[in-house]
Coordinates of C-alpha atoms in Angstrom, one line a residue:
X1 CA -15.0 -22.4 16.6
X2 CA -16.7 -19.8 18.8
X3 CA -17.1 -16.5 18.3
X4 CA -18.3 -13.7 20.5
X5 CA -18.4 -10.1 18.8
X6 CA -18.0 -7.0 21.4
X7 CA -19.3 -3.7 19.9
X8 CA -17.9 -0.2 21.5
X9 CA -19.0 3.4 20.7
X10 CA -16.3 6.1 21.5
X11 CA -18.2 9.3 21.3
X12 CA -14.7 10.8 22.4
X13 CA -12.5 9.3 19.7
X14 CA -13.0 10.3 15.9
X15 CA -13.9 6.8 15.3
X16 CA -16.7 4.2 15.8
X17 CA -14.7 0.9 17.1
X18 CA -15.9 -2.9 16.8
X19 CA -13.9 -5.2 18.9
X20 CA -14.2 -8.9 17.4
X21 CA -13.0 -11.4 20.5
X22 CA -11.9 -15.3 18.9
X23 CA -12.8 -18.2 22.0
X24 CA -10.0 -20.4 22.1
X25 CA -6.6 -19.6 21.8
X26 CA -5.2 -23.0 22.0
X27 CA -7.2 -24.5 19.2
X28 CA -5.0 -21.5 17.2
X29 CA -8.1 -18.9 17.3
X30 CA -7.1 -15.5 18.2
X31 CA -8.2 -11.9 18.9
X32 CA -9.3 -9.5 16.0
X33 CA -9.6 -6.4 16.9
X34 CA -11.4 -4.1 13.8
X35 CA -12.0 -0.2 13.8
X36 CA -13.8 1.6 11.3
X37 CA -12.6 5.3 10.7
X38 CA -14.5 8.4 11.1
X39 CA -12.8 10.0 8.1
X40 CA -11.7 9.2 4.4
X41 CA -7.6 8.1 4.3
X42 CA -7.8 11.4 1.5
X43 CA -9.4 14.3 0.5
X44 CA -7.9 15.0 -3.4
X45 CA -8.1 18.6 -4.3
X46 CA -7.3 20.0 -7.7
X47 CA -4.2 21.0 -8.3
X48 CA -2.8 24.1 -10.7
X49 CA -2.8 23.8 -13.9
X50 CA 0.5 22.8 -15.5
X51 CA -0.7 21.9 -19.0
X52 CA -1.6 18.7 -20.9
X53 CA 0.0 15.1 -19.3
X54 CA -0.9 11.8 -20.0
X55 CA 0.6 8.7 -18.4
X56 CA -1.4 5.9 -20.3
X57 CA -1.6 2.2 -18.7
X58 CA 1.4 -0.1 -18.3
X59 CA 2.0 -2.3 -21.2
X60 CA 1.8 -5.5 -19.7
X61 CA -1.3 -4.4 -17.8
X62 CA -2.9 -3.0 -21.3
X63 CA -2.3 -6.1 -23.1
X64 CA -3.5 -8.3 -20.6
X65 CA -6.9 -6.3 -20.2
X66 CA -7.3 -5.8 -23.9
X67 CA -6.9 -9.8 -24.5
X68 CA -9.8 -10.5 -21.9
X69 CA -8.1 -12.4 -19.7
X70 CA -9.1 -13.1 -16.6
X71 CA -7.9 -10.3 -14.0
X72 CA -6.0 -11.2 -11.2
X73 CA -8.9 -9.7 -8.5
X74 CA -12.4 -9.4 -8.7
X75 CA -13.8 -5.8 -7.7
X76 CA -17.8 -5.7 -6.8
X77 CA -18.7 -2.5 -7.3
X78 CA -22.2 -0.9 -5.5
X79 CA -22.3 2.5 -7.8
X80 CA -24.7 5.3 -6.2
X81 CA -26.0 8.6 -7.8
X82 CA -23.3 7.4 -11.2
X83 CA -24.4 8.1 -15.0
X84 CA -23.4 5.2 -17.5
X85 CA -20.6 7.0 -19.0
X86 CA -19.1 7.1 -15.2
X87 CA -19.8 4.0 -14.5
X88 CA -17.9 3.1 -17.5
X89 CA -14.8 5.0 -16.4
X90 CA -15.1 3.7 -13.2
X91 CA -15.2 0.4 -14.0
X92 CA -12.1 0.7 -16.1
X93 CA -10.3 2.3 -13.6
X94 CA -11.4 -0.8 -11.7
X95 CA -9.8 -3.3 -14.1
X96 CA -6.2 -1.6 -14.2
X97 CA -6.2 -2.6 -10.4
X98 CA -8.0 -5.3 -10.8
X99 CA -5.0 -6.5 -13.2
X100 CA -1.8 -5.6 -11.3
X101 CA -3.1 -6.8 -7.9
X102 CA -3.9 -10.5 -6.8
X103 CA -6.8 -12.0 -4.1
X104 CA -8.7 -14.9 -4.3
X105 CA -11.4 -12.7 -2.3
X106 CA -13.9 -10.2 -4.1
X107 CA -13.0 -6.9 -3.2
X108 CA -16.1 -4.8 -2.3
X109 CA -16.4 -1.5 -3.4
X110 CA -19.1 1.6 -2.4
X111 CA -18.6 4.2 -4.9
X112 CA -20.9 7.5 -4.4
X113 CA -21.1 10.8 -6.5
X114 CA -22.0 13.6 -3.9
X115 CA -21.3 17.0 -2.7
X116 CA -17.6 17.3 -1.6
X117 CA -16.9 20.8 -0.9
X118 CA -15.0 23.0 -3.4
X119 CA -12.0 22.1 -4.3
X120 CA -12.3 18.6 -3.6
X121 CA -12.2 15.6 -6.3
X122 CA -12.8 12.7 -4.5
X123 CA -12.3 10.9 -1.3
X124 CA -11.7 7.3 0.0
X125 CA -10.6 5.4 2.6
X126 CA -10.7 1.7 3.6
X127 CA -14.4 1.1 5.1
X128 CA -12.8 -0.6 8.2
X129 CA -9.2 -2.1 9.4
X130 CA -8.4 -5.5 10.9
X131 CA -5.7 -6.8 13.2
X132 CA -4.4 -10.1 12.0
X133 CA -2.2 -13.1 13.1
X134 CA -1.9 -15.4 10.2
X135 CA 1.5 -16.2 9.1
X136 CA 3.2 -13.3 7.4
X137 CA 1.6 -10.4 9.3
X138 CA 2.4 -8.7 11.9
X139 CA 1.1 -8.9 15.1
X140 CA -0.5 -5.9 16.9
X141 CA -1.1 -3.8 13.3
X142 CA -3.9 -3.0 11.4
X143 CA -4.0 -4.4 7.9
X144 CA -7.0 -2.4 5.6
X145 CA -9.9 -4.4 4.9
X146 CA -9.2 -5.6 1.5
X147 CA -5.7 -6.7 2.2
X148 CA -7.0 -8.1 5.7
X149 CA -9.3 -10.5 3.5
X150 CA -6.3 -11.3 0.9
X151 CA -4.2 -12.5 3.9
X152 CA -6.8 -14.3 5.6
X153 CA -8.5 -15.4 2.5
X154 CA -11.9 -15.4 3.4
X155 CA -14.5 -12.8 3.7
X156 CA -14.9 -10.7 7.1
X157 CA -18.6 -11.3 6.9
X158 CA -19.5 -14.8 7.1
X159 CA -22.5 -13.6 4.5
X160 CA -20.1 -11.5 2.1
X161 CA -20.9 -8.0 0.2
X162 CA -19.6 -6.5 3.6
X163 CA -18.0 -3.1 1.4
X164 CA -14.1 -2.8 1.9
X165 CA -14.0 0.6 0.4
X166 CA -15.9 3.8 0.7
X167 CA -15.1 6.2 -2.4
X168 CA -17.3 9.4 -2.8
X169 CA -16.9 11.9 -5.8
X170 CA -17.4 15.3 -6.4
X171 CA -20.7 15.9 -8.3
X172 CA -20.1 19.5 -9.2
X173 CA -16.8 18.6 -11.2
X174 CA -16.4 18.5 -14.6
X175 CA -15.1 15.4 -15.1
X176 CA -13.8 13.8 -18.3
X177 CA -15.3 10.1 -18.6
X178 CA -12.4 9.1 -21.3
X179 CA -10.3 6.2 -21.2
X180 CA -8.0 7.2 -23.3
X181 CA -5.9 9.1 -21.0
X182 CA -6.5 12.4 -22.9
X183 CA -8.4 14.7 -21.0
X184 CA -9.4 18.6 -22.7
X185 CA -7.0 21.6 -20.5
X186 CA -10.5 21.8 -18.5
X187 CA -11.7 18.5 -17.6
X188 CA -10.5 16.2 -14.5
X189 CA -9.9 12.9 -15.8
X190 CA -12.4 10.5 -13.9
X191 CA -10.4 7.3 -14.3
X192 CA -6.6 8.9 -12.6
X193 CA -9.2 10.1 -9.4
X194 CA -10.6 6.7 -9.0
X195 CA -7.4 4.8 -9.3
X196 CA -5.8 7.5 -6.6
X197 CA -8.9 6.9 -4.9
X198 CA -8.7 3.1 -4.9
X199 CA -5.2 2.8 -4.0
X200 CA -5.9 4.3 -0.7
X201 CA -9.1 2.0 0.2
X202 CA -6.3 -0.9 -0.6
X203 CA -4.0 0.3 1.5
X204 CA -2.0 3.5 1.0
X205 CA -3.0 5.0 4.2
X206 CA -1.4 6.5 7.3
X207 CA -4.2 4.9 9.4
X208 CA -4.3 7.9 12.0
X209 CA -1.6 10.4 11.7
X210 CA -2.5 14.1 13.4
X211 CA -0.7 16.8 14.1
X212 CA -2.7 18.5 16.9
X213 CA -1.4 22.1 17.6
X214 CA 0.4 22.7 21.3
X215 CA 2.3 24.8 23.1
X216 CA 5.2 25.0 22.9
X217 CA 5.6 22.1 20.3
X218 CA 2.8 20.6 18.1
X219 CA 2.0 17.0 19.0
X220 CA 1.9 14.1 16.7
X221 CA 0.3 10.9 17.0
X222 CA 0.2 8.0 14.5
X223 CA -0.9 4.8 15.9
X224 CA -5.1 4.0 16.6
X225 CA -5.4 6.0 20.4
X226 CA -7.6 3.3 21.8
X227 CA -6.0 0.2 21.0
X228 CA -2.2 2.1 20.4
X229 CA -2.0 0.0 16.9
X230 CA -0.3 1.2 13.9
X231 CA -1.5 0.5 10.5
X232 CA 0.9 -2.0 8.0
X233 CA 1.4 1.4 6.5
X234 CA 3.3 2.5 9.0
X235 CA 5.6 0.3 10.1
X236 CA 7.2 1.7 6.3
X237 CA 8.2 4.8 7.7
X238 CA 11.5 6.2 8.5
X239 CA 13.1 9.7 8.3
X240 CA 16.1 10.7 6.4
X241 CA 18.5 9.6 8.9
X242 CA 16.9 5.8 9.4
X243 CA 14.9 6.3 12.4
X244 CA 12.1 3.9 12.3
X245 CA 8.9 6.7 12.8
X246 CA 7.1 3.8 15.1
X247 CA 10.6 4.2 17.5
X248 CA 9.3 7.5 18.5
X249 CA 6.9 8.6 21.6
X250 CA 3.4 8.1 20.3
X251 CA 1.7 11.1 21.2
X252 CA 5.0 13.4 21.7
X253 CA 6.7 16.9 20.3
X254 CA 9.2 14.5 18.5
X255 CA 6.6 12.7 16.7
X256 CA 4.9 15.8 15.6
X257 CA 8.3 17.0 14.5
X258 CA 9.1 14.7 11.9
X259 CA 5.4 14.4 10.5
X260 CA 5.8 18.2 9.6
X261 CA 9.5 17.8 8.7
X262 CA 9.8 17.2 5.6
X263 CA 11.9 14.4 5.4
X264 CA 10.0 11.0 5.5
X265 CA 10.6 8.2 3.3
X266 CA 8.9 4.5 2.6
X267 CA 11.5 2.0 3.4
X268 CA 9.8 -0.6 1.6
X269 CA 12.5 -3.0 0.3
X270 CA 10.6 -3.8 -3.1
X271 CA 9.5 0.0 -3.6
X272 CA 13.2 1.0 -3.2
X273 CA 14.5 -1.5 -5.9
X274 CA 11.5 -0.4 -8.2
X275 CA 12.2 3.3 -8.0
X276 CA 16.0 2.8 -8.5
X277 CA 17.5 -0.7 -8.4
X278 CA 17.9 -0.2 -4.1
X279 CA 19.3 3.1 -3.8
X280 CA 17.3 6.6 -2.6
X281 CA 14.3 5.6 -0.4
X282 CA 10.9 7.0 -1.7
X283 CA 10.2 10.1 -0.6
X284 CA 6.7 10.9 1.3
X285 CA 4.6 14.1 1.5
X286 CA 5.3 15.7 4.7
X287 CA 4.9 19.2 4.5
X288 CA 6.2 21.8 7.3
X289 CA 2.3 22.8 7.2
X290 CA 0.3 19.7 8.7
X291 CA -2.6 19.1 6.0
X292 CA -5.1 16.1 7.0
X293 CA -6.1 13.9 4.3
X294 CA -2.5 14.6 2.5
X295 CA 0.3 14.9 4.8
X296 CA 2.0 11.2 4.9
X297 CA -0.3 9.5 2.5
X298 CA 0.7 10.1 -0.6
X299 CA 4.5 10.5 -2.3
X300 CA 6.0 13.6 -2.0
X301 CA 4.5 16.2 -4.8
X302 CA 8.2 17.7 -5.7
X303 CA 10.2 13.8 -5.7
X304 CA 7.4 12.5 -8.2
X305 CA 6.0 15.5 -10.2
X306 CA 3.0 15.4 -12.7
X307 CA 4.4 13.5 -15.5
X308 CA 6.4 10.8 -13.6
X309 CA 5.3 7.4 -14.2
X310 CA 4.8 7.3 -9.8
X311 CA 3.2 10.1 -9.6
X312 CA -0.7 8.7 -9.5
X313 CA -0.4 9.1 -5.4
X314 CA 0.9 12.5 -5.5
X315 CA -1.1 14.9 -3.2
X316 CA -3.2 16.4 -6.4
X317 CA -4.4 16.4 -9.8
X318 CA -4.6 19.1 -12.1
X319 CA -7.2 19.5 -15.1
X320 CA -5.8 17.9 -18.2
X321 CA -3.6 15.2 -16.7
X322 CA -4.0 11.8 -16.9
X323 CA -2.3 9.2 -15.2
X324 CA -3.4 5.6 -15.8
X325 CA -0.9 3.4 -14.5
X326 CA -0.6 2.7 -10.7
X327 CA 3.4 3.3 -10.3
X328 CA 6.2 0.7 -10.1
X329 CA 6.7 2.2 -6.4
X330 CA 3.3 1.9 -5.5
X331 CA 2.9 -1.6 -6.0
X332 CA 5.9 -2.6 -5.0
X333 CA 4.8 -1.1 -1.7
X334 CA 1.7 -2.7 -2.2
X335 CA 3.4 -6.2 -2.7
X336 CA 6.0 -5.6 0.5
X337 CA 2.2 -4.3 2.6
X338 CA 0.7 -8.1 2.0
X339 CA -0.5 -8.0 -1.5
X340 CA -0.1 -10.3 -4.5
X341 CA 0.9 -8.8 -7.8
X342 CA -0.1 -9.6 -10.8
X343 CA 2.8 -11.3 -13.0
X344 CA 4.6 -8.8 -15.1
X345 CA 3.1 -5.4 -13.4
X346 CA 6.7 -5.1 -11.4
X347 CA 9.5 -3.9 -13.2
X348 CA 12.7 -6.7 -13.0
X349 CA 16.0 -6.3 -15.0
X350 CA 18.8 -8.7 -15.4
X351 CA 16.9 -11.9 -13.8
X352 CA 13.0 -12.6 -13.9
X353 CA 11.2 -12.6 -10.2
X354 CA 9.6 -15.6 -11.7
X355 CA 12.8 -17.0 -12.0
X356 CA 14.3 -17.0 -8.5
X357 CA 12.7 -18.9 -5.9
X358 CA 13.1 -18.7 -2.0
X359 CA 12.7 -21.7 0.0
X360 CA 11.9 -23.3 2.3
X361 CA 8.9 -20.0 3.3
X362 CA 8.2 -20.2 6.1
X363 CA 11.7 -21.2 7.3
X364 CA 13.0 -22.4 10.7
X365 CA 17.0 -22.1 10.4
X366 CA 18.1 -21.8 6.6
X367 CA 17.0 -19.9 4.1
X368 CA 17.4 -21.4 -0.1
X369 CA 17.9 -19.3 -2.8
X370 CA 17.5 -20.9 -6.2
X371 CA 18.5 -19.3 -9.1
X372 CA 16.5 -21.1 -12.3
X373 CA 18.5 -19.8 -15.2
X374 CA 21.6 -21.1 -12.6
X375 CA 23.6 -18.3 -12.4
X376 CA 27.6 -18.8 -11.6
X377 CA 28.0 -14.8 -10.5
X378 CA 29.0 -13.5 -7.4
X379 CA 25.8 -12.3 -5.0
X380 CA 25.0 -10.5 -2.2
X381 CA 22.3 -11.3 -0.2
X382 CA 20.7 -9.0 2.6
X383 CA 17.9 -10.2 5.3
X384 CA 16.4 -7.2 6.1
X385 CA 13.3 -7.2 9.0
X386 CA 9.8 -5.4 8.6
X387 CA 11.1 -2.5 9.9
X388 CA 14.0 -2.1 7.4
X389 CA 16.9 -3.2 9.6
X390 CA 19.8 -5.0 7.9
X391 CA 20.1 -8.4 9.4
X392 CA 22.5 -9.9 7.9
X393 CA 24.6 -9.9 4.9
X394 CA 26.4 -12.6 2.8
X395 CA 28.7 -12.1 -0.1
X396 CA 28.7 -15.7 -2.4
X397 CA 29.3 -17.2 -5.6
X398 CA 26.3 -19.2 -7.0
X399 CA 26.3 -22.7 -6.7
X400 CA 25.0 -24.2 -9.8
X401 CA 22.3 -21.6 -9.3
X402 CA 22.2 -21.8 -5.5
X403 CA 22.7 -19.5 -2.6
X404 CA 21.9 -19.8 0.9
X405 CA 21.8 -18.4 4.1
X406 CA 22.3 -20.2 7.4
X407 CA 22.0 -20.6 11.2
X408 CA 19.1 -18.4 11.3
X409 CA 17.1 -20.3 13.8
X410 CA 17.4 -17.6 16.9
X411 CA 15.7 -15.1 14.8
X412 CA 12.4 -14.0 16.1
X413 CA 9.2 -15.5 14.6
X414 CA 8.2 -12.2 12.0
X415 CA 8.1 -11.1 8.3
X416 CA 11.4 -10.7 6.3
X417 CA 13.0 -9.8 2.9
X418 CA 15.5 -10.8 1.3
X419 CA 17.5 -9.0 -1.2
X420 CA 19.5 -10.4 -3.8
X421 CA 22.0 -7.9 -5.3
X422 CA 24.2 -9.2 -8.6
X423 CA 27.2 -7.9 -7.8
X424 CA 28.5 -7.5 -11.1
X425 CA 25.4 -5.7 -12.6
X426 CA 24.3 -4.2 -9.5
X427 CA 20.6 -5.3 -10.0
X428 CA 18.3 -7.0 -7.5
X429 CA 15.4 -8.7 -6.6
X430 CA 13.4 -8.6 -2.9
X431 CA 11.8 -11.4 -1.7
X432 CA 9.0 -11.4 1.1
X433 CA 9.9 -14.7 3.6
X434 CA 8.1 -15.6 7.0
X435 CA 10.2 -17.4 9.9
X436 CA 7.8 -18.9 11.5

C-alpha cells in the first residue's frame, strides 16, 4: 500500500490541519483526512460549594480492579511536572476507564500539571481526530483519536507512542490525591477531574461547536469549517422536538439558536435505555448564554445534579465531591460512539446483553435475533439509523428463542441499532449492527 501524507497550515482557522491522502482506492485504501484542534474539548471550572458527595466506583468495575485482572484497555501514560501521590491518583483514575472500556490498542495519554487560569481544574481534549471508512463508521465524520485507533485497530503512527490525549491540570489547586472518594469540604478530588478529563479525550466532545455573536441573530456552526465534517459526537444530537442538529444550515441563525436553547438531547439508543429503560432522551448542557469549553459537551448540570450516579460529565465540580464512576449514560454513549465495553460496566435488567446475540453483523437482507435463555414472550423490535430515525418496527412472539427481521436488503450501507423491547416487562436491550 502507498501512502502519501499532505500537511496544511491554516493560519486563518483555529486549528493546525494534517490531510493524510490513501493511493489506491480500488485495492480498498481510502482517504483519511485528520485535524488536530487548537483548543482543549473542556475547560472544568469549580463549581459552588454544595457540601460533602461521594459517588464511589461501580461494583463490577471495583471488583474487577481490586482482583487484578487484566483491564479491558491499556492507557500509557507520559506524566509531566506530577508528584508521586498524583501520579498515583492519576493512574487510578486511569484504571476505572481502563476497566469499563475495551481496545486492543494502547491508548496514549500526555498528562501535564501547569498554570490554568483561575478557576480552572483541568482541561483535555483528544490530541487529534480522524475520518474513517472501516465497516461500522460513518463516512465523512471525525472519530477522536483513541476511538479512531479502536475501530481501525492499529496505531495511527506506524512507530506508536503517537499521544491520543492532551490533559493539563491546574497547579495552583488544592487537590485531594485520595482514592477513596472522600475528599475534605476544601479539597478538589484529583481522581473525578481526571476521569472528566479523560472522557472527553475518548470521545465526549462537540468537535467544533461556536456560537459567534451577529447581528441580528448569533451564528452557530458545529461541523470542522475546512473540511465541513462533524465529529461522531454529533451525529447524537437532536432538540426536543426530534430534529436531527446536523439537519440544520451549518453556519446559520438556526443553528446558533438551538446551541443556546436549551433544549438538546443525546439520542443515543443505548444511553437512552441506560438512563431509563428507552424513555426521556439525555439531556445536554446548552445554556441560553454560549460558554466555550462547556456548552454541548457535557450533560446538562440541572437533569444530572451533583450526586447522580451520571453526573461525572456535568459542566463542574465542586470542593468536596467525589464522583468515581463514569455513568451508565456515558458509556452507553460511549459504546453506541464505537467503543467496546467492558462486560458487566452496562446496566441490563430482565435479560443479560451477553445473552442475546444479533446475527448475521454485518447483514445484507435479514437480520437474526437469538434469544439464549429462549424466551417464548412477545417482542418488539425497532431498527433505528445513526441518526435516531425509526426504521422499522416488528411486534413478534419468540420462536424457541428467535426473532427476526426481514427484506432489509434496500437499506443503505450504514450503522444501525436494534432495539429489543419485552413487551410484557417493558425492558430492552440495543444492539449496534452494520449493513454492509
Amino acid at each position: 500500500m502507498t501512502k502519501i501524507t499532505l500537511y496544511f497550515k491554516n493560519l486563518l482557522a483555529s486549528l493546525v490541519m494534517f490531510s493524510s491522502l490513501l493511493i489506491g482506492a480500488q485495492d480498498g485504501t481510502y482517504e483519511i483526512r485528520e485535524v488536530i484542534p487548537a483548543r482543549p474539548t473542556c475547560e472544568l471550572p469549580l463549581g459552588e460549594y454544595v457540601g460533602q458527595i461521594s459517588i464511589p466506583r461501580a461494583p463490577e468495575t471495583a471488583a474487577r480492579m481490586d482482583s487484578n485482572n487484566d483491564p479491558c484497555a491499556n492507557f500509557v501514560v507520559n506524566y509531566n511536572g506530577f508528584t508521586p501521590e498524583a501520579q498515583a491518583a492519576f493512574q487510578y483514575a486511569v484504571d476505572i476507564w481502563a476497566f469499563s472500556i475495551e481496545s486492543s490498542v494502547p491508548i496514549n495519554v500526555s498528562a501535564t500539571f501547569t498554570s490554568l487560569g483561575q478557576g480552572v481544574l483541568g482541561s483535555a481534549g483528544p490530541a487529534t481526530l480522524l475520518t474513517s471508512s472501516v465497516a461500522g463508521t460513518i463516512p465523512n465524520t471525525f472519530y477522536p483519536a483513541a476511538l479512531w485507533e479502536k475501530l481501525e485497530g492499529e496505531d495511527r503512527s506506524p512507530f506508536g507512542g503517537t499521544n491520543d490525549i492532551n490533559a493539563n491540570f491546574n497547579n495552583t489547586t488544592n487537590w485531594y490525591y485520595g482514592t477513596d472518594a472522600n475528599p475534605p469540604a476544601g479539597q478538589i478530588d484529583f481522581v473525578t477531574v481526571v476521569l472528566h478529563e479523560l472522557g472527553h479525550g475518548l470521545g465526549f466532545t462537540d468537535g467544533w461547536a461556536t456560537v459567534t455573536p451577529s447581528f441580528p441573530d448569533d451564528i452557530g456552526s458545529i461541523r470542522e469549517p475546512n473540511n465541513n465534517i462533524p465529529a461522531i459526537y454529533a451525529h447524537f444530537i437532536e432538540n426536543g422536538s426530534g430534529t436531527d442538529i446536523l439537519s440544520l444550515a451549518d453556519p446559520s441563525a438556526a443553528l446558533g439558536a438551538e446551541l443556546t436553547g436549551n433544549d438538546l438531547y443525546c439520542n443515543s439508543p443505548t444511553a437512552i435505555q441506560q438512563l431509563n429503560q428507552g424513555g426521556t432522551l439525555p439531556k445536554l448542557y446548552a445554556p441560553t448564554a454560549w460558554s466555550g469549553g462547556s456548552s454541548i459537551s457535557h450533560w446538562d448540570n440541572a437533569t444530572f445534579p451533583i450526586g447522580d450516579i451520571n453526573s461525572l460529565m456535568r459542566s463542574s465540580v465542586s470542593a468536596g465531591v467525589a464522583n468515581h464512576n463514569p455513568g451508565f449514560i456515558t458509556l452507553g454513549f460511549f459504546q453506541d460512539m464505537g467503543w467496546g465495553i467492558c462486560p458487566g460496566a452496562l446496566s441490563v435488567e430482565d435479560f443479560a446483553v451477553s445473552n442475546v446475540a444479533v446475527s448475521p453483523n454485518p447483514f445484507v437482507d435479514e437480520i437474526t435475533v437469538t434469544l439464549n435463555k429462549a424466551y417464548s414472550d412477545s417482542f418488539e423490535l425497532n431498527l433505528i439509523d445513526i441518526n435516531g430515525r425509526l426504521i422499522m418496527s416488528q411486534k413478534s412472539d419468540a420462536s424457541n428463542g428467535r426473532l427476526t427481521l426481514s427484506n432489509l436488503s434496500d437499506l443503505d450501507d450504514s450503522l444501525y441499532f436494534v432495539k429489543i423491547t419485552n413487551s410484557t416487562t417493558g425492558n430492552n436491550i440495543t444492539k449496534k449492527v452494520i449493513k454492509n
